[in-house]
Each structure stands twice: as C-alpha cells, then as structure tokens.
mmCIF file of C-alpha atoms in Angstrom:
data_model
loop_
_atom_site.group_PDB
_atom_site.id
_atom_site.type_symbol
_atom_site.label_atom_id
_atom_site.label_comp_id
_atom_site.label_asym_id
_atom_site.label_seq_id
_atom_site.Cartn_x
_atom_site.Cartn_y
_atom_site.Cartn_z
ATOM 1 C CA MET A 1480 0.004 0.029 -0.017
ATOM 2 C CA VAL A 1481 1.225 3.412 -0.933
ATOM 3 C CA SER A 1482 -0.538 6.852 -0.351
ATOM 4 C CA ALA A 1483 -1.808 8.282 -3.431
ATOM 5 C CA SER A 1484 -0.268 11.537 -4.367
ATOM 6 C CA VAL A 1485 -2.281 14.717 -5.233
ATOM 7 C CA THR A 1486 -1.091 14.478 -8.842
ATOM 8 C CA GLN A 1487 -2.339 10.751 -9.070
ATOM 9 C CA VAL A 1488 -5.812 11.729 -7.823
ATOM 10 C CA LYS A 1489 -5.987 14.749 -9.958
ATOM 11 C CA LEU A 1490 -5.169 12.664 -13.158
ATOM 12 C CA ALA A 1491 -7.566 9.866 -12.106
ATOM 13 C CA ARG A 1492 -10.360 12.645 -11.475
ATOM 14 C CA ARG A 1493 -9.684 14.016 -15.088
ATOM 15 C CA LEU A 1494 -10.621 10.731 -16.485
ATOM 16 C CA ASN A 1495 -14.233 11.676 -15.780
ATOM 17 C CA THR A 1496 -13.915 13.862 -18.976
ATOM 18 C CA LYS A 1497 -14.053 12.278 -22.427
ATOM 19 C CA LYS A 1498 -11.098 14.455 -23.706
ATOM 20 C CA PHE A 1499 -8.638 13.137 -21.243
ATOM 21 C CA ARG A 1500 -9.912 9.630 -21.552
ATOM 22 C CA THR A 1501 -9.308 9.840 -25.250
ATOM 23 C CA GLN A 1502 -5.760 11.533 -24.812
ATOM 24 C CA THR A 1503 -4.569 8.750 -22.324
ATOM 25 C CA GLY A 1504 -6.338 5.704 -23.666
ATOM 26 C CA GLU A 1505 -7.463 5.176 -20.131
ATOM 27 C CA PHE A 1506 -10.622 5.378 -18.007
ATOM 28 C CA LEU A 1507 -11.910 5.145 -14.469
ATOM 29 C CA VAL A 1508 -13.864 2.504 -12.784
ATOM 30 C CA GLU A 1509 -15.636 2.814 -9.520
ATOM 31 C CA GLY A 1510 -17.355 0.502 -7.040
ATOM 32 C CA ALA A 1511 -16.300 -3.088 -5.950
ATOM 33 C CA GLN A 1512 -18.377 -5.038 -8.545
ATOM 34 C CA CYS A 1513 -16.823 -2.968 -11.415
ATOM 35 C CA VAL A 1514 -13.519 -3.098 -10.038
ATOM 36 C CA ARG A 1515 -13.633 -6.843 -9.482
ATOM 37 C CA GLU A 1516 -14.545 -7.364 -13.210
ATOM 38 C CA ALA A 1517 -11.744 -5.154 -14.252
ATOM 39 C CA VAL A 1518 -9.232 -6.988 -12.040
ATOM 40 C CA THR A 1519 -10.575 -10.249 -13.464
ATOM 41 C CA HIS A 1520 -11.068 -9.366 -17.127
ATOM 42 C CA GLY A 1521 -9.686 -5.977 -17.825
ATOM 43 C CA ASP A 1522 -6.420 -4.218 -18.129
ATOM 44 C CA VAL A 1523 -5.827 -2.596 -14.761
ATOM 45 C CA VAL A 1524 -3.117 0.210 -14.676
ATOM 46 C CA THR A 1525 -3.597 0.877 -10.724
ATOM 47 C CA VAL A 1526 -6.308 0.253 -8.077
ATOM 48 C CA LEU A 1527 -7.039 3.081 -5.694
ATOM 49 C CA ALA A 1528 -8.810 2.546 -2.542
ATOM 50 C CA SER A 1529 -9.465 3.772 1.036
ATOM 51 C CA ASP A 1530 -7.848 1.712 3.698
ATOM 52 C CA GLU A 1531 -11.519 0.831 4.875
ATOM 53 C CA ALA A 1532 -12.360 -0.291 1.406
ATOM 54 C CA ALA A 1533 -9.183 -2.224 0.986
ATOM 55 C CA GLY A 1534 -9.955 -4.155 4.196
ATOM 56 C CA GLN A 1535 -13.407 -4.890 3.048
ATOM 57 C CA TYR A 1536 -12.198 -6.162 -0.347
ATOM 58 C CA PRO A 1537 -8.829 -7.669 0.048
ATOM 59 C CA GLU A 1538 -8.967 -9.813 -3.012
ATOM 60 C CA LEU A 1539 -9.269 -6.795 -5.086
ATOM 61 C CA VAL A 1540 -6.008 -4.972 -3.723
ATOM 62 C CA ALA A 1541 -3.871 -8.180 -3.555
ATOM 63 C CA GLY A 1542 -1.693 -6.825 -6.174
ATOM 64 C CA GLY A 1543 -1.283 -3.447 -4.446
ATOM 65 C CA TYR A 1544 -3.174 -0.292 -4.385
ATOM 66 C CA GLU A 1545 -2.823 3.383 -3.923
ATOM 67 C CA SER A 1546 -4.444 4.544 -0.560
ATOM 68 C CA LEU A 1547 -6.861 7.230 -0.601
ATOM 69 C CA THR A 1548 -8.217 9.592 2.061
ATOM 70 C CA GLU A 1549 -11.760 9.991 2.523
ATOM 71 C CA ALA A 1550 -11.671 13.481 1.182
ATOM 72 C CA GLN A 1551 -9.832 12.045 -1.879
ATOM 73 C CA VAL A 1552 -12.692 9.365 -2.280
ATOM 74 C CA ARG A 1553 -15.307 11.932 -2.230
ATOM 75 C CA ASP A 1554 -13.268 14.087 -4.885
ATOM 76 C CA LEU A 1555 -13.073 10.976 -7.210
ATOM 77 C CA SER A 1556 -16.483 9.513 -6.816
ATOM 78 C CA ASP A 1557 -19.320 10.060 -9.232
ATOM 79 C CA THR A 1558 -21.909 8.550 -6.822
ATOM 80 C CA VAL A 1559 -23.762 9.801 -3.622
ATOM 81 C CA SER A 1560 -22.619 6.874 -1.516
ATOM 82 C CA PRO A 1561 -19.011 5.776 -2.744
ATOM 83 C CA GLN A 1562 -17.616 2.395 -1.971
ATOM 84 C CA GLY A 1563 -14.222 3.828 -1.768
ATOM 85 C CA ILE A 1564 -12.583 1.610 -4.274
ATOM 86 C CA PHE A 1565 -11.510 2.543 -7.959
ATOM 87 C CA ALA A 1566 -9.353 1.265 -10.801
ATOM 88 C CA VAL A 1567 -7.752 3.103 -13.702
ATOM 89 C CA CYS A 1568 -7.801 0.702 -16.747
ATOM 90 C CA ARG A 1569 -6.590 0.786 -20.310
ATOM 91 C CA THR A 1570 -9.298 1.092 -22.776
ATOM 92 C CA PRO A 1571 -9.578 -1.830 -24.960
ATOM 93 C CA SER A 1572 -9.904 -1.521 -28.824
ATOM 94 C CA ALA A 1573 -11.759 -4.240 -30.679
ATOM 95 C CA PRO A 1574 -12.107 -4.203 -34.427
ATOM 96 C CA LEU A 1575 -15.509 -4.859 -36.082
ATOM 97 C CA GLU A 1576 -14.303 -8.264 -37.116
ATOM 98 C CA GLU A 1577 -14.103 -9.409 -33.525
ATOM 99 C CA VAL A 1578 -17.775 -8.816 -33.011
ATOM 100 C CA LEU A 1579 -18.852 -10.222 -36.340
ATOM 101 C CA HIS A 1580 -16.831 -13.302 -36.477
ATOM 102 C CA ASN A 1581 -18.033 -16.540 -38.194
ATOM 103 C CA HIS A 1582 -19.570 -18.095 -35.077
ATOM 104 C CA ALA A 1583 -21.251 -15.064 -33.786
ATOM 105 C CA GLN A 1584 -25.053 -15.361 -33.388
ATOM 106 C CA LEU A 1585 -26.309 -12.283 -31.408
ATOM 107 C CA VAL A 1586 -24.977 -8.798 -31.950
ATOM 108 C CA VAL A 1587 -26.280 -5.426 -30.659
ATOM 109 C CA ILE A 1588 -26.023 -2.171 -32.549
ATOM 110 C CA CYS A 1589 -26.629 0.875 -30.700
ATOM 111 C CA SER A 1590 -27.816 3.688 -33.058
ATOM 112 C CA GLN A 1591 -26.864 7.107 -31.482
ATOM 113 C CA ILE A 1592 -27.736 6.294 -27.949
ATOM 114 C CA ARG A 1593 -27.096 9.256 -25.883
ATOM 115 C CA ASP A 1594 -27.944 8.525 -22.266
ATOM 116 C CA PRO A 1595 -24.929 6.984 -20.548
ATOM 117 C CA GLY A 1596 -27.076 4.949 -18.065
ATOM 118 C CA ASN A 1597 -29.270 3.599 -20.822
ATOM 119 C CA LEU A 1598 -26.161 2.603 -22.851
ATOM 120 C CA GLY A 1599 -24.617 0.796 -19.800
ATOM 121 C CA THR A 1600 -27.713 -1.095 -19.165
ATOM 122 C CA VAL A 1601 -28.074 -2.143 -22.822
ATOM 123 C CA ILE A 1602 -24.471 -3.477 -22.596
ATOM 124 C CA ARG A 1603 -25.303 -5.371 -19.569
ATOM 125 C CA CYS A 1604 -28.417 -6.867 -21.056
ATOM 126 C CA ALA A 1605 -26.427 -7.872 -24.153
ATOM 127 C CA ASP A 1606 -23.823 -9.600 -21.877
ATOM 128 C CA ALA A 1607 -26.589 -11.328 -19.835
ATOM 129 C CA PHE A 1608 -28.358 -12.814 -22.794
ATOM 130 C CA GLY A 1609 -25.138 -14.101 -24.663
ATOM 131 C CA ALA A 1610 -24.455 -11.464 -27.290
ATOM 132 C CA ASP A 1611 -21.267 -11.618 -29.115
ATOM 133 C CA GLY A 1612 -20.538 -8.026 -28.748
ATOM 134 C CA VAL A 1613 -21.878 -4.554 -29.032
ATOM 135 C CA ILE A 1614 -21.415 -1.966 -31.927
ATOM 136 C CA LEU A 1615 -21.917 1.851 -31.142
ATOM 137 C CA THR A 1616 -22.684 3.884 -34.018
ATOM 138 C CA GLN A 1617 -21.340 7.504 -34.547
ATOM 139 C CA GLY A 1618 -23.135 10.027 -32.169
ATOM 140 C CA SER A 1619 -23.539 7.505 -29.377
ATOM 141 C CA VAL A 1620 -22.129 8.495 -25.942
ATOM 142 C CA ASP A 1621 -18.715 7.362 -25.105
ATOM 143 C CA TRP A 1622 -18.982 3.832 -23.474
ATOM 144 C CA THR A 1623 -16.173 4.625 -20.986
ATOM 145 C CA ASN A 1624 -18.270 7.344 -19.626
ATOM 146 C CA PRO A 1625 -18.354 6.890 -15.784
ATOM 147 C CA LYS A 1626 -22.047 6.335 -15.639
ATOM 148 C CA THR A 1627 -22.021 3.978 -18.416
ATOM 149 C CA VAL A 1628 -19.304 1.979 -16.990
ATOM 150 C CA ARG A 1629 -21.151 1.847 -13.440
ATOM 151 C CA SER A 1630 -24.527 0.901 -14.972
ATOM 152 C CA SER A 1631 -22.957 -1.865 -16.907
ATOM 153 C CA VAL A 1632 -21.920 -3.389 -13.488
ATOM 154 C CA GLY A 1633 -18.671 -4.691 -15.147
ATOM 155 C CA SER A 1634 -20.347 -6.117 -18.365
ATOM 156 C CA ILE A 1635 -18.128 -3.804 -20.416
ATOM 157 C CA PHE A 1636 -15.180 -6.200 -19.547
ATOM 158 C CA HIS A 1637 -17.142 -9.348 -20.815
ATOM 159 C CA LEU A 1638 -17.665 -8.729 -24.390
ATOM 160 C CA PRO A 1639 -15.975 -6.583 -27.268
ATOM 161 C CA ILE A 1640 -17.226 -3.221 -27.884
ATOM 162 C CA VAL A 1641 -16.823 -1.232 -31.247
ATOM 163 C CA ALA A 1642 -17.413 2.523 -31.193
ATOM 164 C CA GLY A 1643 -17.603 5.232 -33.915
ATOM 165 C CA VAL A 1644 -19.029 3.175 -36.872
ATOM 166 C CA SER A 1645 -21.758 4.330 -39.048
ATOM 167 C CA THR A 1646 -24.972 2.489 -38.874
ATOM 168 C CA LYS A 1647 -24.677 1.578 -42.513
ATOM 169 C CA LYS A 1648 -21.308 0.253 -42.169
ATOM 170 C CA ALA A 1649 -22.138 -1.904 -39.088
ATOM 171 C CA VAL A 1650 -25.213 -3.312 -40.851
ATOM 172 C CA ASP A 1651 -23.411 -4.108 -44.147
ATOM 173 C CA ALA A 1652 -20.712 -6.005 -42.430
ATOM 174 C CA ALA A 1653 -23.323 -7.842 -40.334
ATOM 175 C CA LYS A 1654 -25.226 -8.826 -43.585
ATOM 176 C CA ALA A 1655 -22.081 -9.828 -45.285
ATOM 177 C CA VAL A 1656 -21.562 -12.619 -42.648
ATOM 178 C CA GLY A 1657 -25.172 -13.874 -42.518
ATOM 179 C CA PHE A 1658 -26.811 -11.793 -40.018
ATOM 180 C CA THR A 1659 -30.694 -10.903 -40.182
ATOM 181 C CA ILE A 1660 -30.937 -7.260 -39.111
ATOM 182 C CA LEU A 1661 -33.847 -6.499 -36.758
ATOM 183 C CA ALA A 1662 -34.906 -3.096 -35.550
ATOM 184 C CA SER A 1663 -36.987 -2.289 -32.573
ATOM 185 C CA ASP A 1664 -39.619 0.077 -33.346
ATOM 186 C CA ALA A 1665 -43.447 0.592 -32.613
ATOM 187 C CA SER A 1666 -44.437 0.259 -36.162
ATOM 188 C CA GLY A 1667 -43.240 -3.298 -36.472
ATOM 189 C CA GLU A 1668 -44.431 -6.701 -36.525
ATOM 190 C CA ASP A 1669 -45.384 -8.292 -33.154
ATOM 191 C CA LEU A 1670 -42.267 -9.842 -31.277
ATOM 192 C CA SER A 1671 -43.957 -13.052 -30.367
ATOM 193 C CA GLU A 1672 -45.192 -13.620 -33.861
ATOM 194 C CA VAL A 1673 -41.739 -12.886 -35.533
ATOM 195 C CA GLY A 1674 -40.462 -15.607 -33.017
ATOM 196 C CA ALA A 1675 -43.071 -18.104 -33.771
ATOM 197 C CA ARG A 1676 -42.293 -17.721 -37.568
ATOM 198 C CA GLY A 1677 -38.560 -18.539 -37.016
ATOM 199 C CA GLY A 1678 -37.372 -15.048 -37.125
ATOM 200 C CA PHE A 1679 -34.935 -15.567 -34.322
ATOM 201 C CA ASP A 1680 -33.672 -19.019 -35.353
ATOM 202 C CA HIS A 1681 -30.405 -17.701 -37.051
ATOM 203 C CA LYS A 1682 -27.938 -15.057 -36.648
ATOM 204 C CA VAL A 1683 -29.476 -11.890 -35.372
ATOM 205 C CA ALA A 1684 -28.280 -8.366 -35.219
ATOM 206 C CA TRP A 1685 -30.617 -5.960 -33.162
ATOM 207 C CA ILE A 1686 -30.511 -2.239 -33.915
ATOM 208 C CA PHE A 1687 -31.830 -0.055 -30.917
ATOM 209 C CA GLY A 1688 -32.244 3.603 -31.605
ATOM 210 C CA ASN A 1689 -31.970 6.685 -29.859
ATOM 211 C CA GLU A 1690 -34.107 7.437 -26.632
ATOM 212 C CA ALA A 1691 -35.936 10.467 -27.890
ATOM 213 C CA TRP A 1692 -36.324 10.053 -31.677
ATOM 214 C CA GLY A 1693 -35.752 6.420 -32.473
ATOM 215 C CA MET A 1694 -33.978 5.737 -35.747
ATOM 216 C CA PRO A 1695 -35.933 7.394 -38.554
ATOM 217 C CA ASP A 1696 -32.853 7.525 -40.655
ATOM 218 C CA ASP A 1697 -31.614 3.957 -39.971
ATOM 219 C CA ILE A 1698 -34.918 1.903 -39.960
ATOM 220 C CA ASP A 1699 -34.830 1.241 -43.743
ATOM 221 C CA LEU A 1700 -31.490 -0.569 -43.152
ATOM 222 C CA ALA A 1701 -33.354 -3.548 -41.172
ATOM 223 C CA ASP A 1702 -34.447 -6.576 -42.810
ATOM 224 C CA ARG A 1703 -37.440 -6.535 -40.448
ATOM 225 C CA ILE A 1704 -39.086 -4.092 -37.949
ATOM 226 C CA VAL A 1705 -40.322 -5.689 -34.777
ATOM 227 C CA ARG A 1706 -42.348 -4.212 -31.890
ATOM 228 C CA ILE A 1707 -43.084 -5.321 -28.462
ATOM 229 C CA PRO A 1708 -46.777 -5.999 -27.724
ATOM 230 C CA MET A 1709 -48.117 -3.951 -24.819
ATOM 231 C CA TRP A 1710 -51.582 -4.610 -23.070
ATOM 232 C CA GLY A 1711 -51.536 -1.875 -20.641
ATOM 233 C CA ASN A 1712 -51.836 1.832 -20.932
ATOM 234 C CA ALA A 1713 -48.106 2.936 -20.993
ATOM 235 C CA GLU A 1714 -47.067 4.964 -24.009
ATOM 236 C CA SER A 1715 -43.928 3.319 -24.531
ATOM 237 C CA LEU A 1716 -41.054 1.441 -22.901
ATOM 238 C CA ASN A 1717 -37.689 2.680 -21.549
ATOM 239 C CA LEU A 1718 -34.883 1.917 -24.282
ATOM 240 C CA SER A 1719 -33.003 -0.468 -21.932
ATOM 241 C CA THR A 1720 -36.264 -2.225 -20.861
ATOM 242 C CA ALA A 1721 -37.193 -2.879 -24.477
ATOM 243 C CA ALA A 1722 -33.747 -4.114 -25.455
ATOM 244 C CA ALA A 1723 -33.839 -6.505 -22.527
ATOM 245 C CA ILE A 1724 -37.135 -7.895 -23.799
ATOM 246 C CA CYS A 1725 -36.010 -8.221 -27.398
ATOM 247 C CA LEU A 1726 -32.551 -9.816 -26.304
ATOM 248 C CA PHE A 1727 -34.145 -12.234 -24.026
ATOM 249 C CA THR A 1728 -36.775 -13.374 -26.634
ATOM 250 C CA SER A 1729 -34.286 -13.761 -29.584
ATOM 251 C CA ALA A 1730 -31.736 -15.519 -27.211
ATOM 252 C CA THR A 1731 -34.336 -17.876 -25.848
ATOM 253 C CA LYS A 1732 -35.119 -19.031 -29.553
ATOM 254 C CA GLN A 1733 -31.271 -19.420 -30.326
ATOM 255 C CA HIS A 1734 -30.681 -21.313 -27.163
ATOM 256 C CA PRO A 1735 -33.810 -23.323 -26.586
ATOM 257 C CA HIS A 1736 -32.345 -26.003 -24.135
ATOM 258 C CA ARG A 1737 -30.091 -23.704 -22.013
#
C-alpha cells in the first residue's frame, strides 16, 4: 500500500472527462463489482482505495493499491454513497471483425444512444443474454463514460465493444456474414409472432435507436421491424427495458435448451 499523491488523484479525476480519456487511452472504474470485473477481465493500470475499502475487499487489492483519504474518495467519486474503491484501466480496442466473427449469433447495434445510463444497461443486457458483442454507431455516448461503466456493472469487460462506426457500415458488415438485421420500433411486427415464424432462429443483429427520436434514418436498413406488444396503458417502454425484452426473446429461441 502506498499513499496516493495529489497528482495521481488529479489525473484519475480528469478521467471523468471524455477528452482526457481519449488522450490517455484510459478510463476510471468505480465500485467493488466493477473493479472486481476489471481486475479479473480488464487491463488495470492501478487500483485506488481507502484503507477501509481495502480491508473490505482484500482480493481486489492483492496486487497492491494506492491509498486514498476519505476526502480523495469523495473527490473522485461520481456517486452519492461511494464504496471507496476505484481502478484506472486501459481502454480496449476491438475491430468490427471481432464482433462479427463466423461463430457469432447475436449482436447489438446501438444507434446514437445518448444517455450513458441507458447505454450501460443495454450493454449489461447484451452480456446477460449471450450477445457476441456491441457496436456503437457514430453519435452514441462514449462507453467509457463513468455512468455507462457503472450501470454496466462490469459487463463492459465481458464482451467486445466497437465504437464510432456508421450504422450503414455496421449493418452491411453484419449482413455480409449472414446476420438478419432487426430493428425495434412501434411500427413493426409483433415480437412473439416473429419468433413463432422462425425470425430468431439464425444469426440476429438488433438495432436499438436513440431514446428520444428512435432511428428514422436507419430503420430502412433493417430486414424486419419488430415491436413489443403491450396490453396496458403505457405509451412506450424505456430503451433499455425494450432491449432486454428483445434480446431475451431472441436468445431464448437461439438457445432453447439452456
């Protein structure tokens, strides 16, 4: 254990800005579960923790850590009730081919998703339902945003994420290796009927659009438009909720015996 310097804390705090994350190729992870996944599956530069947190999570600081004061924890934290443990990680870079490989069956294309919490939850859903990767189109929020990292609860370390690709390029690449492109939109076919007719039996790439305006410019790229039936009075579903339903439904058809 070594006490973290003022400079180290200042540099870690600057990772809350996209510009500095881009410059350094690093990002900040906060919270025990996210740090656990970073230590297990990521590329950790350093772990920073209060001595109290280090005592609570000894397995996360087994390789050493920079000791933080409580004031430094509050300075670094992006949450109301910080757990007192952080990790600085190198940002992985995945090519499109790593997501759209020959054996891939389920892929998520996020089209201009702007809300960091929504994006993190969609990535978590993709991980939960066995997706082979996530593609973020141009205009989407940076997936190393602290709120995205936190809401993914470590799932960002479990599957490849490709960013900055146009929706058309992502769709064309997916179609070239045999994916059926499905878009979630209220104007489409009933989700359960699509499944009953074998719409999810093969390689599927889902496009999920922007929270506010959907994907009017991208919807024509899809092979099929699919809607989630609703029997109550809600006007619509939250993006991440809709993504969870769509991914669960298609994954169930792809893995009927799991």
